[in-house]
mmCIF file of C-alpha atoms and ligand atoms in Angstrom:
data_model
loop_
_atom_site.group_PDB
_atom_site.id
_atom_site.type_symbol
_atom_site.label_atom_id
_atom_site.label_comp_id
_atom_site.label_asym_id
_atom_site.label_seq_id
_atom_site.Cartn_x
_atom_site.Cartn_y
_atom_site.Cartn_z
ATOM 1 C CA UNK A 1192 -14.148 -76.647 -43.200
ATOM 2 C CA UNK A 1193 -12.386 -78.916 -45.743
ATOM 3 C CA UNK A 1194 -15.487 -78.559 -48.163
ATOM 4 C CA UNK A 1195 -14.244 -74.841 -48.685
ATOM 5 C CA UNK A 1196 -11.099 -76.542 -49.791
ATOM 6 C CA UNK A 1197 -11.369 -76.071 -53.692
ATOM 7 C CA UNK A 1198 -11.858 -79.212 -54.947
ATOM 8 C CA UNK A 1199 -8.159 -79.292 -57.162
ATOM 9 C CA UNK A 1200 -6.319 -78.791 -54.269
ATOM 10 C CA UNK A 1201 -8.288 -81.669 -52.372
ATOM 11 C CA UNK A 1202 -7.532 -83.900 -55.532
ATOM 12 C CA UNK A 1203 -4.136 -83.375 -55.746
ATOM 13 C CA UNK A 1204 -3.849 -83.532 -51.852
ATOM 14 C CA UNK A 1205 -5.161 -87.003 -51.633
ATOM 15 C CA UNK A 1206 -3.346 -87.690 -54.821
ATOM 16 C CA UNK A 1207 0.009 -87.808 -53.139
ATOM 17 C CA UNK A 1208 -0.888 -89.803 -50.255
ATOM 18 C CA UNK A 1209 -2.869 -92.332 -52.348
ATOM 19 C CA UNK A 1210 0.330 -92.181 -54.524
ATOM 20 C CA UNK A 1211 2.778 -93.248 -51.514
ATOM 21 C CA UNK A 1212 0.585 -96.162 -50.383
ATOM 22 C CA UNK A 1213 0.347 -97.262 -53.869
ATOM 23 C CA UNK A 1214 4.241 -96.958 -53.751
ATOM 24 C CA UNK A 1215 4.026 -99.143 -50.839
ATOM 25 C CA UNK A 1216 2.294 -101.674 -52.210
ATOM 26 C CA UNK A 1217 4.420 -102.193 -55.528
ATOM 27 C CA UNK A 1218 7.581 -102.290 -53.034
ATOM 28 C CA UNK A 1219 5.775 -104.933 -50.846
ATOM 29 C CA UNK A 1220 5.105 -107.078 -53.980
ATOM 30 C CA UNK A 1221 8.591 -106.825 -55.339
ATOM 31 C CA UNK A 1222 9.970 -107.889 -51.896
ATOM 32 C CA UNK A 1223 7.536 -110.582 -51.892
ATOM 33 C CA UNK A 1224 9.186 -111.785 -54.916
ATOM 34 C CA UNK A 1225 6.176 -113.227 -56.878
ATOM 35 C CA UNK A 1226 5.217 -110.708 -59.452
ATOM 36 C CA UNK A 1227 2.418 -112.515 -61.573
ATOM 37 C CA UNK A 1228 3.502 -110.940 -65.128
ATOM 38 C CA UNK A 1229 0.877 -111.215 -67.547
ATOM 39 C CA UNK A 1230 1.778 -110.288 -71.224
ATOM 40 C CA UNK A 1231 -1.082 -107.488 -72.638
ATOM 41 C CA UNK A 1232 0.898 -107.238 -75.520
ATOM 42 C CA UNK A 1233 3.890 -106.888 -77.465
ATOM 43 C CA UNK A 1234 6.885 -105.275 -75.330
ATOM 44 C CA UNK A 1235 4.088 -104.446 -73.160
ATOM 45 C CA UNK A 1236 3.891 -106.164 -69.740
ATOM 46 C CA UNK A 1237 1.956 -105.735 -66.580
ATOM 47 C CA UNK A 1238 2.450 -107.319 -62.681
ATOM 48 C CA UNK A 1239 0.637 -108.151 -59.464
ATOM 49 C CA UNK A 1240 2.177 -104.518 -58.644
ATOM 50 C CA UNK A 1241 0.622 -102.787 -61.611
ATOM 51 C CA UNK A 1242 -3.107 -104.342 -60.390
ATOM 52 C CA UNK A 1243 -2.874 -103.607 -57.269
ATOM 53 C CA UNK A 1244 -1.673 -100.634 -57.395
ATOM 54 C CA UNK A 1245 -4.163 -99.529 -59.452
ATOM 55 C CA UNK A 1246 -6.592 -100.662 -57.561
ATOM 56 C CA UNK A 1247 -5.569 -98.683 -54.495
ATOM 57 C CA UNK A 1248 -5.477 -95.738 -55.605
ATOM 58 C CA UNK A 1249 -8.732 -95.916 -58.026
ATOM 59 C CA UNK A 1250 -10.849 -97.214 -54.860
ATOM 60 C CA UNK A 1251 -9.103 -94.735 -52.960
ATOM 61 C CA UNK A 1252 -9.937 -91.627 -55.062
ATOM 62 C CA UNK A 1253 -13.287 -92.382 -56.458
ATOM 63 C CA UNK A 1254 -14.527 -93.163 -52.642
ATOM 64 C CA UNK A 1255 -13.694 -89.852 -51.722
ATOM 65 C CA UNK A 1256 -14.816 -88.122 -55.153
ATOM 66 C CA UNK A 1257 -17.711 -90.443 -56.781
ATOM 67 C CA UNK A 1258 -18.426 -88.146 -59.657
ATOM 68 C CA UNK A 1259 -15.121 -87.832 -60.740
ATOM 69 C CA UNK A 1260 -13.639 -89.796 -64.114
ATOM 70 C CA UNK A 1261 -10.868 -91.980 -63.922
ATOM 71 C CA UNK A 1262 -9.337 -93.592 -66.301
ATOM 72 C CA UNK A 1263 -6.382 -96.085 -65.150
ATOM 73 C CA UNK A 1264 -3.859 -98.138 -67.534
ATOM 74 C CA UNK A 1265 -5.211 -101.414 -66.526
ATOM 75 C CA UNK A 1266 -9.098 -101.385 -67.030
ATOM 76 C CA UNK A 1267 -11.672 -101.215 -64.340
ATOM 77 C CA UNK A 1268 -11.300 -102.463 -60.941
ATOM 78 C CA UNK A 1269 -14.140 -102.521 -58.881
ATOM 79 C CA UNK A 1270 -13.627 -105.538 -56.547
ATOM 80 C CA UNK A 1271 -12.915 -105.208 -52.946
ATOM 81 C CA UNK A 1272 -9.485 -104.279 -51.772
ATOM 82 C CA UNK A 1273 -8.159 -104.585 -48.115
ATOM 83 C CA UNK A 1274 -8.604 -101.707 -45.898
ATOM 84 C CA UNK A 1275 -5.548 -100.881 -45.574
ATOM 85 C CA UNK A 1276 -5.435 -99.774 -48.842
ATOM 86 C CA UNK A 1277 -8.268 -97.293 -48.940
ATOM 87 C CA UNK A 1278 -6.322 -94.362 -48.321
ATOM 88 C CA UNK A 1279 -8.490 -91.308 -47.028
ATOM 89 C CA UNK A 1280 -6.200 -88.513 -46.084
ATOM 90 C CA UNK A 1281 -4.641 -85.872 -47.716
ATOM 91 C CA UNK A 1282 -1.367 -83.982 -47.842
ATOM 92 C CA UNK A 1283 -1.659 -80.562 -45.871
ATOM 93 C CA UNK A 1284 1.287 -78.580 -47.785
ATOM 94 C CA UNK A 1285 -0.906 -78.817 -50.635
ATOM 95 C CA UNK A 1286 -3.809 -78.110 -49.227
ATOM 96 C CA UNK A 1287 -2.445 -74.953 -47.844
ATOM 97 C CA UNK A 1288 -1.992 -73.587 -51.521
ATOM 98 C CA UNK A 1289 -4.073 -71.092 -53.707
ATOM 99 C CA UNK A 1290 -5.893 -71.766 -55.959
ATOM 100 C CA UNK A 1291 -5.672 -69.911 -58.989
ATOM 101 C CA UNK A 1292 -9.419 -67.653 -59.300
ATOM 102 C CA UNK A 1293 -10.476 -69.880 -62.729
ATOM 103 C CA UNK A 1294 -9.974 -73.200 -61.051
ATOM 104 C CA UNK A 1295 -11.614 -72.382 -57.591
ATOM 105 C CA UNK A 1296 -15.313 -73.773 -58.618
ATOM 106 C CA UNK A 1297 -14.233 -76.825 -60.582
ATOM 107 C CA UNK A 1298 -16.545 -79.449 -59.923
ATOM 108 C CA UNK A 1299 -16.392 -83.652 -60.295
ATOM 109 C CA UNK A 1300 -17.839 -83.479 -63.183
ATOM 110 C CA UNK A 1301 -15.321 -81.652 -65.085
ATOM 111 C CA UNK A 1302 -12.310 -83.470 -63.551
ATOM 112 C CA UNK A 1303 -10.498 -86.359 -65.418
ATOM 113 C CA UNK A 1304 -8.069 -88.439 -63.330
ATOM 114 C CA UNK A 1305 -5.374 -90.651 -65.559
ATOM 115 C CA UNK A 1306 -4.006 -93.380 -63.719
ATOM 116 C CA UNK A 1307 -0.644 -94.868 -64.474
ATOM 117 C CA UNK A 1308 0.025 -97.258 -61.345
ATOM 118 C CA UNK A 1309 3.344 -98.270 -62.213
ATOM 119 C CA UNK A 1310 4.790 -96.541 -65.027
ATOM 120 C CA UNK A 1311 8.356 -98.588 -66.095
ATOM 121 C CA UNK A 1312 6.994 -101.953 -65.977
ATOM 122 C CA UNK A 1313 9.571 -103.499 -67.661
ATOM 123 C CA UNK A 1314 12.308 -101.721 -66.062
ATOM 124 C CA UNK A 1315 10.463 -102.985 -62.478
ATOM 125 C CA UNK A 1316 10.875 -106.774 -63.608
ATOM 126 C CA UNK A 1317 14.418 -106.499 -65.002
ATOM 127 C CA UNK A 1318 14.891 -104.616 -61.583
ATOM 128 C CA UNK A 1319 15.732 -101.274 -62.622
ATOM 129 C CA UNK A 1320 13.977 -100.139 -59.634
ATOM 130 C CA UNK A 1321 14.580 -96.238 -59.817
ATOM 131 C CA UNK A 1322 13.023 -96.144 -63.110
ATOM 132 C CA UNK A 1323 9.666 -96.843 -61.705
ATOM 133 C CA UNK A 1324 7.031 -94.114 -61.097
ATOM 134 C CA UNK A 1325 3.861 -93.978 -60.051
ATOM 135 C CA UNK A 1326 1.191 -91.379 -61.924
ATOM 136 C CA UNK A 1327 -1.739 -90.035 -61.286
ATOM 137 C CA UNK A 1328 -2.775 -86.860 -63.410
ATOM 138 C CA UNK A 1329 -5.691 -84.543 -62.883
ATOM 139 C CA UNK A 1330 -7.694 -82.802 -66.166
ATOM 140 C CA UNK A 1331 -9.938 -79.923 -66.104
ATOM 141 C CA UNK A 1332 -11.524 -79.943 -69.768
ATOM 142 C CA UNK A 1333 -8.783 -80.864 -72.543
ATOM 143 C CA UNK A 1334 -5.851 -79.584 -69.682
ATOM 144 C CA UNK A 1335 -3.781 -81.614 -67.580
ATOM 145 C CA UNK A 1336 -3.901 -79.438 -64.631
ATOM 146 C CA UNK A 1337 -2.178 -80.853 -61.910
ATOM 147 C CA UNK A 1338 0.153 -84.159 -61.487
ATOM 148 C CA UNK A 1339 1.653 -86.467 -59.089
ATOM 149 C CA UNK A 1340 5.032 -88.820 -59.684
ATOM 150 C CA UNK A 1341 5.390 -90.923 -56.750
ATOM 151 C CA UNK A 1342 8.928 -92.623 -56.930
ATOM 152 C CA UNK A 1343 8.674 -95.941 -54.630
ATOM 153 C CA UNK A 1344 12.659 -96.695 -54.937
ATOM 154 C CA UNK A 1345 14.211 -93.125 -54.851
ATOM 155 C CA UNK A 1346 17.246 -93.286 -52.963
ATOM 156 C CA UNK A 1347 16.761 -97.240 -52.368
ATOM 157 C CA UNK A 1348 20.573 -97.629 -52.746
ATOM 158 C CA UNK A 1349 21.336 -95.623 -49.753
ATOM 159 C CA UNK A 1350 21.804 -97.082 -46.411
ATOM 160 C CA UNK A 1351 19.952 -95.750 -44.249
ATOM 161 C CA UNK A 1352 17.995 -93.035 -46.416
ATOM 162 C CA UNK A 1353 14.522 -92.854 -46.506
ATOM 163 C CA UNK A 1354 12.897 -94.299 -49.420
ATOM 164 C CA UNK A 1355 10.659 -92.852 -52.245
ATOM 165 C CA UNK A 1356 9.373 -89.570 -53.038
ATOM 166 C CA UNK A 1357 6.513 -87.850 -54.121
ATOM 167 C CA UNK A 1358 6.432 -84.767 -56.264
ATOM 168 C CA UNK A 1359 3.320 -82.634 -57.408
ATOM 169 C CA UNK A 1360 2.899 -79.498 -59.333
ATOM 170 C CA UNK A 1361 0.059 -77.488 -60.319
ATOM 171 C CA UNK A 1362 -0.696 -75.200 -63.270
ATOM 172 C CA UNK A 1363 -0.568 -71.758 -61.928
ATOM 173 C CA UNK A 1364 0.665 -72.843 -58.194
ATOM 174 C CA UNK A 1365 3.947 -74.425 -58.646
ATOM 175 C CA UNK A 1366 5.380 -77.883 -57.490
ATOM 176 C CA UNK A 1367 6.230 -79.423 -54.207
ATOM 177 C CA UNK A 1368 8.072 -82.101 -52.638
ATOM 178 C CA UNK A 1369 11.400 -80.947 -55.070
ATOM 179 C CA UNK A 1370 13.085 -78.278 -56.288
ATOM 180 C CA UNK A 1371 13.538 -78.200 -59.738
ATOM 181 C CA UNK A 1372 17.175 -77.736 -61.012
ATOM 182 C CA UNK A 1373 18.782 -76.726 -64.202
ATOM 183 C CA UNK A 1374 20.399 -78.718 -67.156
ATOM 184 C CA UNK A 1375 23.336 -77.864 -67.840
ATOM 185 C CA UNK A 1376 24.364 -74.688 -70.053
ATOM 186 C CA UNK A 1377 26.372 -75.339 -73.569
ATOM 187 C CA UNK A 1378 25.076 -78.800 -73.780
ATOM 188 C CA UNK A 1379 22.120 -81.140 -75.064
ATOM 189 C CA UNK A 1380 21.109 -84.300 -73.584
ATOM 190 C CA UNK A 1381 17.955 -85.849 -74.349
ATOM 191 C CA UNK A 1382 16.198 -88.489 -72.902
ATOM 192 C CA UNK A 1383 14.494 -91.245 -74.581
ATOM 193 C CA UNK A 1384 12.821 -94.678 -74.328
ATOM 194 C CA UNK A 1385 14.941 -97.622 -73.381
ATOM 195 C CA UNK A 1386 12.739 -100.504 -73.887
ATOM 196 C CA UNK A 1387 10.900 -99.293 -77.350
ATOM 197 C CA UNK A 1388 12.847 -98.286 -79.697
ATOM 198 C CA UNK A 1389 12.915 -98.355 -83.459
ATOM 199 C CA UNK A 1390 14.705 -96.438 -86.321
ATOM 200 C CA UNK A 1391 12.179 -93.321 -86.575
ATOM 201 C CA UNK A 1392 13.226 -92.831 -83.086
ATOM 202 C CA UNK A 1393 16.369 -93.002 -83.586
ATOM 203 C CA UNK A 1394 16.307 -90.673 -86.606
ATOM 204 C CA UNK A 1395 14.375 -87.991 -84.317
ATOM 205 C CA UNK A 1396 17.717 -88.437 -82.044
ATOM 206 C CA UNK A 1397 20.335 -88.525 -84.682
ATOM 207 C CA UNK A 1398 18.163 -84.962 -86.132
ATOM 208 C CA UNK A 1399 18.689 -83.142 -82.986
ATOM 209 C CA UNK A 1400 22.360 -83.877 -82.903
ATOM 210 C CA UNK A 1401 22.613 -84.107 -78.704
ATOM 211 C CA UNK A 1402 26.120 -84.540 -77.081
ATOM 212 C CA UNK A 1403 24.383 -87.443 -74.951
ATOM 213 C CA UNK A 1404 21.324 -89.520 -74.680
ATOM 214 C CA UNK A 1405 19.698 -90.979 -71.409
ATOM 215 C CA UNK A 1406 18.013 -93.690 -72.085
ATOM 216 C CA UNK A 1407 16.205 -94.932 -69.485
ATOM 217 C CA UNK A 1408 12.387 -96.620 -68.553
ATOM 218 C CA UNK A 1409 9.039 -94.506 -67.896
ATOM 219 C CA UNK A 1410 7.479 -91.490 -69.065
ATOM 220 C CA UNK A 1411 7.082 -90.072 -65.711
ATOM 221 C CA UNK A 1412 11.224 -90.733 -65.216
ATOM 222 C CA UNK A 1413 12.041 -88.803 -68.164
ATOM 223 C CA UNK A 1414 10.473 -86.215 -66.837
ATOM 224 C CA UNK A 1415 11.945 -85.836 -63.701
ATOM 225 C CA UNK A 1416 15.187 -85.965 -65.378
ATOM 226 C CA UNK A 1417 13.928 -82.708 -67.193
ATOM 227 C CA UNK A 1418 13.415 -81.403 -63.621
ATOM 228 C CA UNK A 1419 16.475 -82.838 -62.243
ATOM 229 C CA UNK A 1420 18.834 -81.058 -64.907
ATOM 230 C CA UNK A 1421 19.772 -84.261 -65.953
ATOM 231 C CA UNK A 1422 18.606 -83.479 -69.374
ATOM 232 C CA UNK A 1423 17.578 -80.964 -71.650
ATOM 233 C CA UNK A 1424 14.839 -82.452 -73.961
ATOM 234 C CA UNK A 1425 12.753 -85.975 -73.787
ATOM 235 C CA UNK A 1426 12.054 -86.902 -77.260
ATOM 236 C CA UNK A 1427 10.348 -89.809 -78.228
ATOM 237 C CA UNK A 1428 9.076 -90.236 -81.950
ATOM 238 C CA UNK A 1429 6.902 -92.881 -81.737
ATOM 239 C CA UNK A 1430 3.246 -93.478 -80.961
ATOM 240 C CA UNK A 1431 3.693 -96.339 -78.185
ATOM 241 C CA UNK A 1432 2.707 -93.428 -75.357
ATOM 242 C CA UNK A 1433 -0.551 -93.425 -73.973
ATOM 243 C CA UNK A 1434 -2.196 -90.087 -71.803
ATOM 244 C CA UNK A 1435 -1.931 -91.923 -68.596
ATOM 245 C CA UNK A 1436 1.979 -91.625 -69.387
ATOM 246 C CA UNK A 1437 1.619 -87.857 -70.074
ATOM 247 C CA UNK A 1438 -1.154 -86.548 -67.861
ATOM 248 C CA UNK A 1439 0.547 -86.345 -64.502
ATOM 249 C CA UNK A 1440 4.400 -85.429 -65.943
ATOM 250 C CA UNK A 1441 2.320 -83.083 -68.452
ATOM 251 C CA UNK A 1442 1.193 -81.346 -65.972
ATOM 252 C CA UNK A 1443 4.500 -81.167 -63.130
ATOM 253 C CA UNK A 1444 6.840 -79.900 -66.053
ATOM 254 C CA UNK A 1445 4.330 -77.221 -67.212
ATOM 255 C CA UNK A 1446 3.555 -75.983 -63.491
ATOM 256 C CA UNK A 1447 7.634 -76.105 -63.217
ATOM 257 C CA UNK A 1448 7.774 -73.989 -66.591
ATOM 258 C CA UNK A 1449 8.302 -76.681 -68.638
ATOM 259 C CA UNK A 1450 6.344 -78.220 -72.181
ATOM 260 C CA UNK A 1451 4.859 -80.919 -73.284
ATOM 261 C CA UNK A 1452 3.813 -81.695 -76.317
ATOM 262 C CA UNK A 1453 3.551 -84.333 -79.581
ATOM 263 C CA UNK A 1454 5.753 -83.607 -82.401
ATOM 264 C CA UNK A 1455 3.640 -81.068 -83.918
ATOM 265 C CA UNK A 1456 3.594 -78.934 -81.206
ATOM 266 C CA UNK A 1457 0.661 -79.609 -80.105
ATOM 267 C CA UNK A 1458 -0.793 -80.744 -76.681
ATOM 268 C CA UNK A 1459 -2.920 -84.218 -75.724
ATOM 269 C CA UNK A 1460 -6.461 -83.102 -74.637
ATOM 270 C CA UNK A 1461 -7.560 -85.006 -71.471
ATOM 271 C CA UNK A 1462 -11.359 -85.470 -71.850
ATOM 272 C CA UNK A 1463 -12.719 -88.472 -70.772
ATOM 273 C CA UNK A 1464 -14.173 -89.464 -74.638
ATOM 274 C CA UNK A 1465 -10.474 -88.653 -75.910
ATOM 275 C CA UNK A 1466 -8.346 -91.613 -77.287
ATOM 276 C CA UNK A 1467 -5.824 -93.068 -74.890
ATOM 277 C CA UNK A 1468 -2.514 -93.536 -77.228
ATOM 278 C CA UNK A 1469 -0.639 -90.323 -77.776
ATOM 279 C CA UNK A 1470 -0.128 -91.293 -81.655
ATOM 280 C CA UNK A 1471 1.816 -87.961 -82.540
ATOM 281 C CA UNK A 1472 4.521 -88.910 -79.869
ATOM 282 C CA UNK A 1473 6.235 -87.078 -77.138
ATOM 283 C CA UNK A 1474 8.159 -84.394 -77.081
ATOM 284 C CA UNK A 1475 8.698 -82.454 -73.321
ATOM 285 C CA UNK A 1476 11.518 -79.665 -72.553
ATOM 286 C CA UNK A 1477 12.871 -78.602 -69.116
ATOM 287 C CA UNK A 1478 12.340 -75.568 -67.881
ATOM 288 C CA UNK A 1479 13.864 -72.492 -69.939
ATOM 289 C CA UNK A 1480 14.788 -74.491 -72.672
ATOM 290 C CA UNK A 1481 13.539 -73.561 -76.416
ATOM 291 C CA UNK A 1482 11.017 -75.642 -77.167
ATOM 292 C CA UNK A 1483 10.642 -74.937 -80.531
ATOM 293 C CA UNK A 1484 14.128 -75.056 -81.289
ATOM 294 C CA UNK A 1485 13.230 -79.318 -81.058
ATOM 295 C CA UNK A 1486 9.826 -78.184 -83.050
ATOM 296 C CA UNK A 1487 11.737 -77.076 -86.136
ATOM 297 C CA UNK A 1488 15.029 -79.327 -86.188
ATOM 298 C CA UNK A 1489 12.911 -82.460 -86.282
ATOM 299 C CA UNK A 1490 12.578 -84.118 -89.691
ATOM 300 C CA UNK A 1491 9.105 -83.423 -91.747
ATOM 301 C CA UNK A 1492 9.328 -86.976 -92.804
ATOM 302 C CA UNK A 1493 9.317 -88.086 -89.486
ATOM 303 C CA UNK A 1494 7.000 -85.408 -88.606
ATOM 304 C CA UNK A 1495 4.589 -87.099 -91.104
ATOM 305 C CA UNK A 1496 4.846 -90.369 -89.969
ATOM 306 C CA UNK A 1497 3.258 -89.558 -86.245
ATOM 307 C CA UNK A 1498 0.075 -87.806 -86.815
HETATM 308 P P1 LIG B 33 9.331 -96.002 -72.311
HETATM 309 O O1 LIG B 33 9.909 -94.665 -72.570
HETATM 310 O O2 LIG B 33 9.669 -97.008 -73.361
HETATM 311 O O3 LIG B 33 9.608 -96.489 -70.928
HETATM 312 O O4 LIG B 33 7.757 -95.807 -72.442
HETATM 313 C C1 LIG B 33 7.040 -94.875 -71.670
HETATM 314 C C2 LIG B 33 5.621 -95.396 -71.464
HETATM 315 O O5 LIG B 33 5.004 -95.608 -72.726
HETATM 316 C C3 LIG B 33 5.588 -96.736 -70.743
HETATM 317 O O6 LIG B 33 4.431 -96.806 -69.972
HETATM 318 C C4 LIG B 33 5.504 -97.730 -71.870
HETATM 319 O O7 LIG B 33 4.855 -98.896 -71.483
HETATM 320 C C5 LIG B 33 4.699 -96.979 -72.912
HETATM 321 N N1 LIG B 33 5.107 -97.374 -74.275
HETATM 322 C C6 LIG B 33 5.991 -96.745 -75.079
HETATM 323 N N2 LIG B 33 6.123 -97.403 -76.251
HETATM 324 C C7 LIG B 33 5.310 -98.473 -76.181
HETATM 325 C C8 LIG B 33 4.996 -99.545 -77.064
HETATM 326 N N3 LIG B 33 5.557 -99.637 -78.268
HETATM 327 N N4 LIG B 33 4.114 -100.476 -76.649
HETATM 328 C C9 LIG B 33 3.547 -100.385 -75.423
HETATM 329 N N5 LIG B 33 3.800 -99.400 -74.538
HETATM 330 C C10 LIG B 33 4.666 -98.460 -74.906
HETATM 331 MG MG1 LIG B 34 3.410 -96.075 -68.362
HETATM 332 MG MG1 LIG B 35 1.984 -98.612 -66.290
#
């Protein structure tokens, strides 16, 4: 019975469970209190969370679909992990869902999963907790087709709420687990990078003349600030990205009617031989904004500079 499942949907099914236990664990370590930071390099950081996270979630996945690439932020882990961490079921809403007639025979072999464990590392040790995602993003060929952002601290402030969400979208389906809300008319805000900033990104800002910038940690928080209506645009002119950043947001924004792209207008591809840093930075609108309006207004100096 599940076999008849297309394979996409069972992907992005176990996707969002693996992506809750993964929150789980990168809660538990924080609680613990001993994070093990490790420096990989400069204004780059990475924790006991961001290890074993990953390793959850890439045991996880490639026991239930061995032929399948992944490719997570923090290198290859293939030692044991507890077995409570193997996660092996799957979320039914989204198996439930149709999948769209070209993606119905996909097979491992042409699937690419991009693993961002913790995504807002350095927001997580300063304890900016709601700036933490996790990602996991699923390519078919050069396409980031579907996404998940699990967010281990949303609504962590609130007595009493439940904790963390998960959110998934695919191409040609839609998204699930939120709605997707609209920035507000007569404005721009844009979001940017808190934590990696220089003065070519701040000349991209300054260019597209918004009434407000967010800036805040994460790729994958940006985004849902695009989906939030919290902001307009998430510009970020600077090649620090990599596509585990982009895959899974890539991918929620565009099945939400959204785009993401570098500052050419131009998307990532997602094949496994592809390089990982997004070089021609990031530039993502929300839903029924004009992306090309933030196409044209950017400098062609800057433009230049991120090839
Ligand atoms: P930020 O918007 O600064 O939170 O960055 C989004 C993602 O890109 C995070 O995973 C960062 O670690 C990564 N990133 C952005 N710029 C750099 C950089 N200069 N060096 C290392 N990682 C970066
Ligand atoms: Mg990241
Ligand atoms: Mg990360």
């Amino acid at each position: 019975m599940a076999q008849s499942i297309p394979l996409l949907l069972r992907i992005v099914a176990s996707s969002v469970n693996v992506a809750n236990r993964a929150g789980k664990i990168i809660r538990d370590i924080m609680s613990q209190g001993e994070l093990g930071i490790v420096e990989k390099g400069k204004n780059d950081l990475q924790t006991e969370a961001d290890r074993s996270a990953q390793r959850c979630i890439i045991s996880s996945l490639s026991q239930q679909f061995p032929a399948v690439t992944i490719i997570g932020e923090e290198g290859s882990s293939t030692c044991e992990v507890p077995s409570d961490w193997l996660v092996t079921d799957s979320n039914q809403e989204v198996l439930k869902e149709t999948c769209p007639k070209e993606l119905q025979n996909v097979s491992e072999k042409d699937v690419v999963i991009w693993v961002d464990p913790l995504d807002g590392t350095s927001e997580y040790t300063q304890g900016l907790l709601d700036h933490v995602t996790v990602l996991i993003g699923i390519a078919v060929g050069d396409k980031a087709i579907g996404g998940v952002i699990h967010q281990p601290y949303y609504n962590y402030k609130e007595p009493e709420a439940v904790i963390g969400r998960t959110m998934w979208g695919i191409v040609g389906v839609g998204v699930g687990g939120f709605v997707p809300q609209p920035p507000p008319e007569g404005q721009r805000i844009i979001t940017t990078t808190r934590s990696h900033s220089n003065e070519v990104v701040q000349a991209a800002l300054d260019a597209l003349q918004p009434d407000n910038v967010l800036r805040v940690g994460g790729a994958g928080h940006k985004v849902l600030l695009l989906l939030e209506g919290k902001a307009h645009a998430y510009v970020f002119a600077s090649a620090g990205c990599k596509r585990w950043d982009t895959c899974a947001p890539e991918a929620v924004l565009v099945a939400a009617g959204g785009q993401l792209t570098d500052v050419h207008g131009h998307s990532y591809p997602y094949n496994s031989s592809t390089p990982h840093q997004n070089t021609a930075g990031v530039l993502a609108t929300a839903p029924g904004q004009d992306h090309s309006w933030y196409l044209r207004r950017l400098p062609d100096a800057i433009r230049a500079m991120l090839t």
